[in-house]
Amino acid sequence: MFWQNKNQNENGLSLADYLADGLLVFDSKNKIVLVNPQAEAFFEVEEEKILGKSILELGRFPNFRELVSLLGGGIREVFRKEIQIRENLILEVTTVSVMRNHTRVKTLVILHDVSREKLTQKAKTEFVTLAAHQLRTPTSAVKWSLEMLLGGDLGELNSEQRKVLEKAHKSNDRAIKLINDLLNVAEIEEGRYLSALSLSGIEGLITSVVKDYKEKMERKKINFEFIKTKDHLPQIMLDEEKMKIAVRNIFDNAVRYTPTGGKISIFIIKREKEIEVQIKDTGLGIPEDQQDKVFTKFFRGSNITKIDTEGTGLGLYIAKNIIEAHDGIIWFESKEGKGTTFYFTLPVRKRFGGYLTEKFY
Ligand code: ADP
């Protein structure tokens, strides 16, 4: 065989035998010509049983089904795509084409075992979920007790007592927000995120989020405008609850990081195949040298941390994942001291496969 003969050593072993990764080699007709020992172990099959078979014929072996459905009969090119072979075996698949005179003479399929990383990640995520759930009950109890005290149920409070309790209430609310954010992040990282998809209107959804901020904006004397397109806005498939979290996370930042007397504008624009939403503020902005980190977990701008201790740095990471799970795109423009505009688009179409894939990790 071309591959083996060229690479065999004096013991009759080829280089491929020593690889820690699995390797399958297909010829120009997409028939299998080499299976290294690691690939035999992954698929629990002996090389002799499958040599000479086409990729589609391999699909008859249950262990090969995921691989065949990923690569198709023509062996499409893939880079680090994950497949699950059995419960504790997850492989990352990459194909490499060997070209001669512009034609593909061989295709190498490299199989890298990522099960351990995935299982560790899963265990960590499960731990976060469990811990966050456990923390929910005591923080809710504290909130309830503080609200009773603040409401005067146990007697009048003097101003000093009220101040202390209000501080405690605020800190407790912050802990509740962090717990909820952690639960959202854990859901994202487990790859299960969107659930109840239904045809919804984005305009109504935004209006309901903004309503919750009416008082806060009045207190900060923020000049708010909501400019909607005159075009008819079609309904789109949304997980309303999740999309509200995304919009709230973006809008909350605009309100929080815009000083008293500033301005916030929301625009809804209808494009040919998508709806674009812009949330623009005249606030503190994001320092230029930190802008590449904006959508990463726990990022908080250095100009913000000086004046605000309430944020978790998880809001935009969550928002980005929600929008991308809806096949949308999110981006922003910002100038420190001048303001920030967040943009996101959502595709207009009746149905979509709205589940997170590995591209979100
Ligand atoms: P946080 O809980 O800190 O608001 P986010 O993930 O929502 O976390 O945002 C991350 C960081 O991005 C913020 O801490 C802030 O530095 C910056 N940021 C986001 N939106 C704005 C905005 N509208 N104006 C200024 N800074 C912003």
mmCIF file of N, CA and C in Angstrom, residues 22-130:
data_model
loop_
_atom_site.group_PDB
_atom_site.id
_atom_site.type_symbol
_atom_site.label_atom_id
_atom_site.label_comp_id
_atom_site.label_asym_id
_atom_site.label_seq_id
_atom_site.Cartn_x
_atom_site.Cartn_y
_atom_site.Cartn_z
ATOM 1 N N GLY A 22 -6.077 8.644 16.133
ATOM 2 C CA GLY A 22 -6.560 7.669 15.163
ATOM 3 C C GLY A 22 -6.356 8.222 13.762
ATOM 4 N N LEU A 23 -6.108 7.351 12.802
ATOM 5 C CA LEU A 23 -5.921 7.806 11.431
ATOM 6 C C LEU A 23 -6.623 6.854 10.471
ATOM 7 N N LEU A 24 -7.447 7.425 9.596
ATOM 8 C CA LEU A 24 -8.046 6.651 8.504
ATOM 9 C C LEU A 24 -7.568 7.295 7.222
ATOM 10 N N VAL A 25 -7.174 6.471 6.242
ATOM 11 C CA VAL A 25 -6.756 7.043 4.957
ATOM 12 C C VAL A 25 -7.682 6.493 3.881
ATOM 13 N N PHE A 26 -8.212 7.408 3.078
ATOM 14 C CA PHE A 26 -9.094 7.032 1.967
ATOM 15 C C PHE A 26 -8.392 7.340 0.654
ATOM 16 N N ASP A 27 -8.665 6.524 -0.380
ATOM 17 C CA ASP A 27 -8.040 6.802 -1.691
ATOM 18 C C ASP A 27 -8.917 7.777 -2.486
ATOM 19 N N SER A 28 -8.562 7.975 -3.751
ATOM 20 C CA SER A 28 -9.272 8.990 -4.541
ATOM 21 C C SER A 28 -10.734 8.602 -4.790
ATOM 22 N N LYS A 29 -11.033 7.296 -4.632
ATOM 23 C CA LYS A 29 -12.446 6.881 -4.823
ATOM 24 C C LYS A 29 -13.172 6.803 -3.478
ATOM 25 N N ASN A 30 -12.554 7.403 -2.465
ATOM 26 C CA ASN A 30 -13.117 7.414 -1.106
ATOM 27 C C ASN A 30 -13.274 6.018 -0.513
ATOM 28 N N LYS A 31 -12.332 5.123 -0.906
ATOM 29 C CA LYS A 31 -12.309 3.788 -0.290
ATOM 30 C C LYS A 31 -11.177 3.759 0.725
ATOM 31 N N ILE A 32 -11.419 3.017 1.796
ATOM 32 C CA ILE A 32 -10.461 3.063 2.895
ATOM 33 C C ILE A 32 -9.230 2.199 2.588
ATOM 34 N N VAL A 33 -8.037 2.772 2.758
ATOM 35 C CA VAL A 33 -6.806 2.036 2.458
ATOM 36 C C VAL A 33 -5.906 1.885 3.691
ATOM 37 N N LEU A 34 -6.220 2.592 4.754
ATOM 38 C CA LEU A 34 -5.418 2.410 5.961
ATOM 39 C C LEU A 34 -6.228 2.765 7.216
ATOM 40 N N VAL A 35 -6.053 1.902 8.216
ATOM 41 C CA VAL A 35 -6.689 2.159 9.521
ATOM 42 C C VAL A 35 -5.593 1.911 10.550
ATOM 43 N N ASN A 36 -5.197 2.915 11.277
ATOM 44 C CA ASN A 36 -4.113 2.662 12.249
ATOM 45 C C ASN A 36 -4.678 2.025 13.526
ATOM 46 N N PRO A 37 -3.818 1.467 14.378
ATOM 47 C CA PRO A 37 -4.311 0.742 15.551
ATOM 48 C C PRO A 37 -5.213 1.585 16.457
ATOM 49 N N GLN A 38 -4.878 2.873 16.595
ATOM 50 C CA GLN A 38 -5.705 3.716 17.467
ATOM 51 C C GLN A 38 -7.121 3.860 16.899
ATOM 52 N N ALA A 39 -7.215 4.005 15.572
ATOM 53 C CA ALA A 39 -8.555 4.096 14.955
ATOM 54 C C ALA A 39 -9.291 2.772 15.111
ATOM 55 N N GLU A 40 -8.567 1.646 15.000
ATOM 56 C CA GLU A 40 -9.208 0.338 15.230
ATOM 57 C C GLU A 40 -9.814 0.299 16.633
ATOM 58 N N ALA A 41 -9.054 0.819 17.600
ATOM 59 C CA ALA A 41 -9.539 0.797 18.992
ATOM 60 C C ALA A 41 -10.749 1.733 19.151
ATOM 61 N N PHE A 42 -10.683 2.925 18.538
ATOM 62 C CA PHE A 42 -11.807 3.863 18.661
ATOM 63 C C PHE A 42 -13.103 3.242 18.132
ATOM 64 N N PHE A 43 -12.980 2.618 16.939
ATOM 65 C CA PHE A 43 -14.209 2.120 16.298
ATOM 66 C C PHE A 43 -14.481 0.648 16.631
ATOM 67 N N GLU A 44 -13.600 0.029 17.421
ATOM 68 C CA GLU A 44 -13.732 -1.381 17.805
ATOM 69 C C GLU A 44 -13.913 -2.265 16.580
ATOM 70 N N VAL A 45 -12.992 -2.082 15.641
ATOM 71 C CA VAL A 45 -13.072 -2.851 14.397
ATOM 72 C C VAL A 45 -11.652 -3.193 13.955
ATOM 73 N N GLU A 46 -11.494 -4.356 13.284
ATOM 74 C CA GLU A 46 -10.150 -4.674 12.780
ATOM 75 C C GLU A 46 -9.998 -4.143 11.361
ATOM 76 N N GLU A 47 -8.786 -3.736 11.065
ATOM 77 C CA GLU A 47 -8.516 -3.128 9.765
ATOM 78 C C GLU A 47 -8.992 -4.013 8.614
ATOM 79 N N GLU A 48 -8.681 -5.337 8.702
ATOM 80 C CA GLU A 48 -9.027 -6.250 7.593
ATOM 81 C C GLU A 48 -10.521 -6.225 7.274
ATOM 82 N N LYS A 49 -11.335 -5.972 8.306
ATOM 83 C CA LYS A 49 -12.798 -6.034 8.093
ATOM 84 C C LYS A 49 -13.308 -4.857 7.255
ATOM 85 N N ILE A 50 -12.535 -3.775 7.231
ATOM 86 C CA ILE A 50 -13.080 -2.590 6.537
ATOM 87 C C ILE A 50 -12.222 -2.099 5.372
ATOM 88 N N LEU A 51 -11.028 -2.660 5.220
ATOM 89 C CA LEU A 51 -10.170 -2.214 4.110
ATOM 90 C C LEU A 51 -10.899 -2.376 2.786
ATOM 91 N N GLY A 52 -10.766 -1.390 1.920
ATOM 92 C CA GLY A 52 -11.378 -1.463 0.591
ATOM 93 C C GLY A 52 -12.831 -1.010 0.561
ATOM 94 N N LYS A 53 -13.422 -0.767 1.733
ATOM 95 C CA LYS A 53 -14.836 -0.346 1.740
ATOM 96 C C LYS A 53 -14.931 1.166 1.497
ATOM 97 N N SER A 54 -16.021 1.559 0.865
ATOM 98 C CA SER A 54 -16.208 2.997 0.642
ATOM 99 C C SER A 54 -16.716 3.616 1.944
ATOM 100 N N ILE A 55 -16.611 4.936 2.011
ATOM 101 C CA ILE A 55 -17.051 5.598 3.247
ATOM 102 C C ILE A 55 -18.531 5.317 3.521
ATOM 103 N N LEU A 56 -19.339 5.252 2.447
ATOM 104 C CA LEU A 56 -20.765 4.989 2.678
ATOM 105 C C LEU A 56 -20.993 3.583 3.213
ATOM 106 N N GLU A 57 -20.179 2.638 2.733
ATOM 107 C CA GLU A 57 -20.305 1.261 3.249
ATOM 108 C C GLU A 57 -19.940 1.201 4.735
ATOM 109 N N LEU A 58 -19.013 2.061 5.129
ATOM 110 C CA LEU A 58 -18.635 2.084 6.551
ATOM 111 C C LEU A 58 -19.821 2.451 7.440
ATOM 112 N N GLY A 59 -20.751 3.230 6.863
ATOM 113 C CA GLY A 59 -21.935 3.661 7.604
ATOM 114 C C GLY A 59 -22.753 2.497 8.135
ATOM 115 N N ARG A 60 -22.532 1.293 7.582
ATOM 116 C CA ARG A 60 -23.297 0.127 8.070
ATOM 117 C C ARG A 60 -22.773 -0.356 9.427
ATOM 118 N N PHE A 61 -21.554 0.069 9.754
ATOM 119 C CA PHE A 61 -21.024 -0.315 11.076
ATOM 120 C C PHE A 61 -21.502 0.740 12.084
ATOM 121 N N PRO A 62 -22.243 0.327 13.117
ATOM 122 C CA PRO A 62 -22.828 1.325 14.041
ATOM 123 C C PRO A 62 -21.817 2.333 14.576
ATOM 124 N N ASN A 63 -20.595 1.887 14.888
ATOM 125 C CA ASN A 63 -19.620 2.824 15.460
ATOM 126 C C ASN A 63 -19.167 3.903 14.480
ATOM 127 N N PHE A 64 -19.367 3.660 13.172
ATOM 128 C CA PHE A 64 -18.907 4.630 12.162
ATOM 129 C C PHE A 64 -19.997 5.635 11.772
ATOM 130 N N ARG A 65 -21.226 5.412 12.271
ATOM 131 C CA ARG A 65 -22.351 6.217 11.762
ATOM 132 C C ARG A 65 -22.142 7.727 11.916
ATOM 133 N N GLU A 66 -21.710 8.136 13.099
ATOM 134 C CA GLU A 66 -21.519 9.573 13.352
ATOM 135 C C GLU A 66 -20.493 10.162 12.397
ATOM 136 N N LEU A 67 -19.404 9.396 12.172
ATOM 137 C CA LEU A 67 -18.334 9.886 11.303
ATOM 138 C C LEU A 67 -18.835 10.018 9.871
ATOM 139 N N VAL A 68 -19.566 8.992 9.414
ATOM 140 C CA VAL A 68 -20.059 9.019 8.037
ATOM 141 C C VAL A 68 -21.056 10.148 7.860
ATOM 142 N N SER A 69 -21.908 10.370 8.861
ATOM 143 C CA SER A 69 -22.866 11.471 8.668
ATOM 144 C C SER A 69 -22.159 12.822 8.736
ATOM 145 N N LEU A 70 -21.037 12.904 9.417
ATOM 146 C CA LEU A 70 -20.277 14.165 9.427
ATOM 147 C C LEU A 70 -19.577 14.399 8.082
ATOM 148 N N LEU A 71 -18.972 13.338 7.530
ATOM 149 C CA LEU A 71 -18.133 13.519 6.340
ATOM 150 C C LEU A 71 -18.895 13.376 5.027
ATOM 151 N N GLY A 72 -19.983 12.611 5.042
ATOM 152 C CA GLY A 72 -20.754 12.394 3.814
ATOM 153 C C GLY A 72 -19.998 11.473 2.858
ATOM 154 N N GLY A 73 -20.655 11.071 1.773
ATOM 155 C CA GLY A 73 -20.079 10.122 0.815
ATOM 156 C C GLY A 73 -18.852 10.683 0.106
ATOM 157 N N GLY A 74 -18.797 12.025 -0.023
ATOM 158 C CA GLY A 74 -17.686 12.635 -0.756
ATOM 159 C C GLY A 74 -16.548 13.075 0.152
ATOM 160 N N ILE A 75 -16.597 12.738 1.400
ATOM 161 C CA ILE A 75 -15.637 13.153 2.438
ATOM 162 C C ILE A 75 -15.381 14.661 2.392
ATOM 163 N N ARG A 76 -16.340 15.389 2.961
ATOM 164 C CA ARG A 76 -16.163 16.844 2.957
ATOM 165 C C ARG A 76 -15.073 17.235 3.960
ATOM 166 N N GLU A 77 -14.492 18.421 3.683
ATOM 167 C CA GLU A 77 -13.397 18.869 4.554
ATOM 168 C C GLU A 77 -13.953 19.339 5.889
ATOM 169 N N VAL A 78 -13.371 18.876 6.982
ATOM 170 C CA VAL A 78 -13.793 19.386 8.285
ATOM 171 C C VAL A 78 -12.558 19.703 9.118
ATOM 172 N N PHE A 79 -12.726 20.614 10.057
ATOM 173 C CA PHE A 79 -11.619 20.985 10.934
ATOM 174 C C PHE A 79 -12.114 20.960 12.378
ATOM 175 N N ARG A 80 -11.564 20.068 13.149
ATOM 176 C CA ARG A 80 -11.861 19.955 14.578
ATOM 177 C C ARG A 80 -13.356 19.919 14.891
ATOM 178 N N LYS A 81 -14.045 19.024 14.214
ATOM 179 C CA LYS A 81 -15.481 18.842 14.490
ATOM 180 C C LYS A 81 -15.636 17.667 15.439
ATOM 181 N N GLU A 82 -16.527 17.839 16.389
ATOM 182 C CA GLU A 82 -16.662 16.766 17.389
ATOM 183 C C GLU A 82 -17.712 15.745 17.018
ATOM 184 N N ILE A 83 -17.398 14.479 17.294
ATOM 185 C CA ILE A 83 -18.422 13.442 17.169
ATOM 186 C C ILE A 83 -18.353 12.566 18.416
ATOM 187 N N GLN A 84 -19.503 12.014 18.776
ATOM 188 C CA GLN A 84 -19.512 11.114 19.944
ATOM 189 C C GLN A 84 -19.693 9.695 19.428
ATOM 190 N N ILE A 85 -18.722 8.833 19.730
ATOM 191 C CA ILE A 85 -18.773 7.459 19.235
ATOM 192 C C ILE A 85 -19.572 6.586 20.202
ATOM 193 N N ARG A 86 -19.298 6.729 21.471
ATOM 194 C CA ARG A 86 -20.107 6.066 22.502
ATOM 195 C C ARG A 86 -20.035 6.921 23.759
ATOM 196 N N GLU A 87 -20.619 6.414 24.850
ATOM 197 C CA GLU A 87 -20.845 7.290 25.996
ATOM 198 C C GLU A 87 -19.595 8.071 26.428
ATOM 199 N N ASN A 88 -18.483 7.368 26.554
ATOM 200 C CA ASN A 88 -17.298 8.066 27.052
ATOM 201 C C ASN A 88 -16.225 8.291 25.999
ATOM 202 N N LEU A 89 -16.631 8.341 24.756
ATOM 203 C CA LEU A 89 -15.631 8.557 23.699
ATOM 204 C C LEU A 89 -16.091 9.663 22.747
ATOM 205 N N ILE A 90 -15.409 10.805 22.880
ATOM 206 C CA ILE A 90 -15.701 11.942 21.994
ATOM 207 C C ILE A 90 -14.447 12.226 21.178
ATOM 208 N N LEU A 91 -14.599 12.261 19.865
ATOM 209 C CA LEU A 91 -13.436 12.478 18.997
ATOM 210 C C LEU A 91 -13.569 13.807 18.274
ATOM 211 N N GLU A 92 -12.407 14.420 18.060
ATOM 212 C CA GLU A 92 -12.364 15.647 17.266
ATOM 213 C C GLU A 92 -11.817 15.237 15.895
ATOM 214 N N VAL A 93 -12.580 15.517 14.852
ATOM 215 C CA VAL A 93 -12.235 15.014 13.515
ATOM 216 C C VAL A 93 -11.694 16.150 12.648
ATOM 217 N N THR A 94 -10.567 15.878 11.982
ATOM 218 C CA THR A 94 -10.019 16.840 11.018
ATOM 219 C C THR A 94 -9.635 16.063 9.765
ATOM 220 N N THR A 95 -9.978 16.595 8.596
ATOM 221 C CA THR A 95 -9.567 15.908 7.362
ATOM 222 C C THR A 95 -8.436 16.701 6.689
ATOM 223 N N VAL A 96 -7.568 15.970 6.042
ATOM 224 C CA VAL A 96 -6.475 16.600 5.286
ATOM 225 C C VAL A 96 -6.456 15.960 3.903
ATOM 226 N N SER A 97 -6.516 16.797 2.867
ATOM 227 C CA SER A 97 -6.493 16.246 1.497
ATOM 228 C C SER A 97 -5.059 16.214 1.000
ATOM 229 N N VAL A 98 -4.664 15.076 0.407
ATOM 230 C CA VAL A 98 -3.332 14.990 -0.223
ATOM 231 C C VAL A 98 -3.565 15.211 -1.713
ATOM 232 N N MET A 99 -2.992 16.299 -2.223
ATOM 233 C CA MET A 99 -3.276 16.681 -3.612
ATOM 234 C C MET A 99 -2.101 16.333 -4.524
ATOM 235 N N ARG A 100 -2.407 15.921 -5.719
ATOM 236 C CA ARG A 100 -1.370 15.775 -6.748
ATOM 237 C C ARG A 100 -1.955 16.302 -8.055
ATOM 238 N N ASN A 101 -1.259 17.206 -8.705
ATOM 239 C CA ASN A 101 -1.768 17.837 -9.931
ATOM 240 C C ASN A 101 -3.220 18.299 -9.772
ATOM 241 N N HIS A 102 -3.470 18.983 -8.719
ATOM 242 C CA HIS A 102 -4.795 19.560 -8.444
ATOM 243 C C HIS A 102 -5.896 18.538 -8.238
ATOM 244 N N THR A 103 -5.545 17.265 -8.122
ATOM 245 C CA THR A 103 -6.622 16.313 -7.785
ATOM 246 C C THR A 103 -6.300 15.649 -6.447
ATOM 247 N N ARG A 104 -7.385 15.276 -5.796
ATOM 248 C CA ARG A 104 -7.217 14.682 -4.471
ATOM 249 C C ARG A 104 -6.903 13.202 -4.647
ATOM 250 N N VAL A 105 -5.712 12.812 -4.185
ATOM 251 C CA VAL A 105 -5.341 11.404 -4.337
ATOM 252 C C VAL A 105 -5.575 10.620 -3.045
ATOM 253 N N LYS A 106 -5.547 11.285 -1.962
ATOM 254 C CA LYS A 106 -5.790 10.620 -0.675
ATOM 255 C C LYS A 106 -6.496 11.619 0.249
ATOM 256 N N THR A 107 -7.260 11.069 1.170
ATOM 257 C CA THR A 107 -7.802 11.922 2.241
ATOM 258 C C THR A 107 -7.445 11.282 3.571
ATOM 259 N N LEU A 108 -6.808 12.054 4.417
ATOM 260 C CA LEU A 108 -6.488 11.566 5.754
ATOM 261 C C LEU A 108 -7.581 12.068 6.697
ATOM 262 N N VAL A 109 -8.070 11.173 7.520
ATOM 263 C CA VAL A 109 -9.048 11.580 8.539
ATOM 264 C C VAL A 109 -8.376 11.361 9.894
ATOM 265 N N ILE A 110 -8.113 12.461 10.575
ATOM 266 C CA ILE A 110 -7.387 12.397 11.845
ATOM 267 C C ILE A 110 -8.393 12.489 12.988
ATOM 268 N N LEU A 111 -8.258 11.571 13.934
ATOM 269 C CA LEU A 111 -9.242 11.475 15.021
ATOM 270 C C LEU A 111 -8.538 11.698 16.361
ATOM 271 N N HIS A 112 -8.859 12.811 16.981
ATOM 272 C CA HIS A 112 -8.185 13.160 18.226
ATOM 273 C C HIS A 112 -9.151 12.945 19.399
ATOM 274 N N ASP A 113 -8.711 12.182 20.386
ATOM 275 C CA ASP A 113 -9.584 11.855 21.519
ATOM 276 C C ASP A 113 -9.671 13.045 22.491
ATOM 277 N N VAL A 114 -10.853 13.639 22.595
ATOM 278 C CA VAL A 114 -11.015 14.779 23.513
ATOM 279 C C VAL A 114 -11.948 14.420 24.680
ATOM 280 N N SER A 115 -12.169 13.121 24.867
ATOM 281 C CA SER A 115 -13.146 12.687 25.892
ATOM 282 C C SER A 115 -12.789 13.210 27.272
ATOM 283 N N ARG A 116 -11.510 13.133 27.627
ATOM 284 C CA ARG A 116 -11.123 13.546 28.980
ATOM 285 C C ARG A 116 -11.408 15.015 29.226
ATOM 286 N N GLU A 117 -11.002 15.851 28.239
ATOM 287 C CA GLU A 117 -11.265 17.296 28.373
ATOM 288 C C GLU A 117 -12.762 17.554 28.519
ATOM 289 N N LYS A 118 -13.527 16.856 27.675
ATOM 290 C CA LYS A 118 -14.979 17.079 27.670
ATOM 291 C C LYS A 118 -15.612 16.635 28.983
ATOM 292 N N LEU A 119 -15.143 15.490 29.480
ATOM 293 C CA LEU A 119 -15.714 14.990 30.733
ATOM 294 C C LEU A 119 -15.348 15.904 31.898
ATOM 295 N N THR A 120 -14.097 16.415 31.882
ATOM 296 C CA THR A 120 -13.688 17.338 32.950
ATOM 297 C C THR A 120 -14.531 18.602 32.881
ATOM 298 N N GLN A 121 -14.700 19.099 31.648
ATOM 299 C CA GLN A 121 -15.495 20.324 31.472
ATOM 300 C C GLN A 121 -16.932 20.088 31.955
ATOM 301 N N LYS A 122 -17.459 18.889 31.621
ATOM 302 C CA LYS A 122 -18.834 18.562 32.012
ATOM 303 C C LYS A 122 -18.941 18.513 33.545
ATOM 304 N N ALA A 123 -17.929 17.894 34.166
ATOM 305 C CA ALA A 123 -17.972 17.779 35.632
ATOM 306 C C ALA A 123 -17.925 19.168 36.269
ATOM 307 N N LYS A 124 -17.097 20.057 35.694
ATOM 308 C CA LYS A 124 -16.984 21.415 36.241
ATOM 309 C C LYS A 124 -18.314 22.148 36.094
ATOM 310 N N THR A 125 -18.899 22.047 34.905
ATOM 311 C CA THR A 125 -20.165 22.738 34.653
ATOM 312 C C THR A 125 -21.249 22.215 35.582
ATOM 313 N N GLU A 126 -21.266 20.888 35.769
ATOM 314 C CA GLU A 126 -22.288 20.306 36.651
ATOM 315 C C GLU A 126 -22.106 20.797 38.078
ATOM 316 N N PHE A 127 -20.840 20.957 38.466
ATOM 317 C CA PHE A 127 -20.557 21.444 39.816
ATOM 318 C C PHE A 127 -21.082 22.877 39.980
ATOM 319 N N VAL A 128 -20.812 23.714 38.969
ATOM 320 C CA VAL A 128 -21.278 25.113 39.031
ATOM 321 C C VAL A 128 -22.804 25.142 39.126
ATOM 322 N N THR A 129 -23.466 24.318 38.303
ATOM 323 C CA THR A 129 -24.934 24.292 38.321
ATOM 324 C C THR A 129 -25.441 23.893 39.704
ATOM 325 N N LEU A 130 -24.842 22.843 40.239
ATOM 326 C CA LEU A 130 -25.269 22.345 41.546
ATOM 327 C C LEU A 130 -25.057 23.398 42.637
#
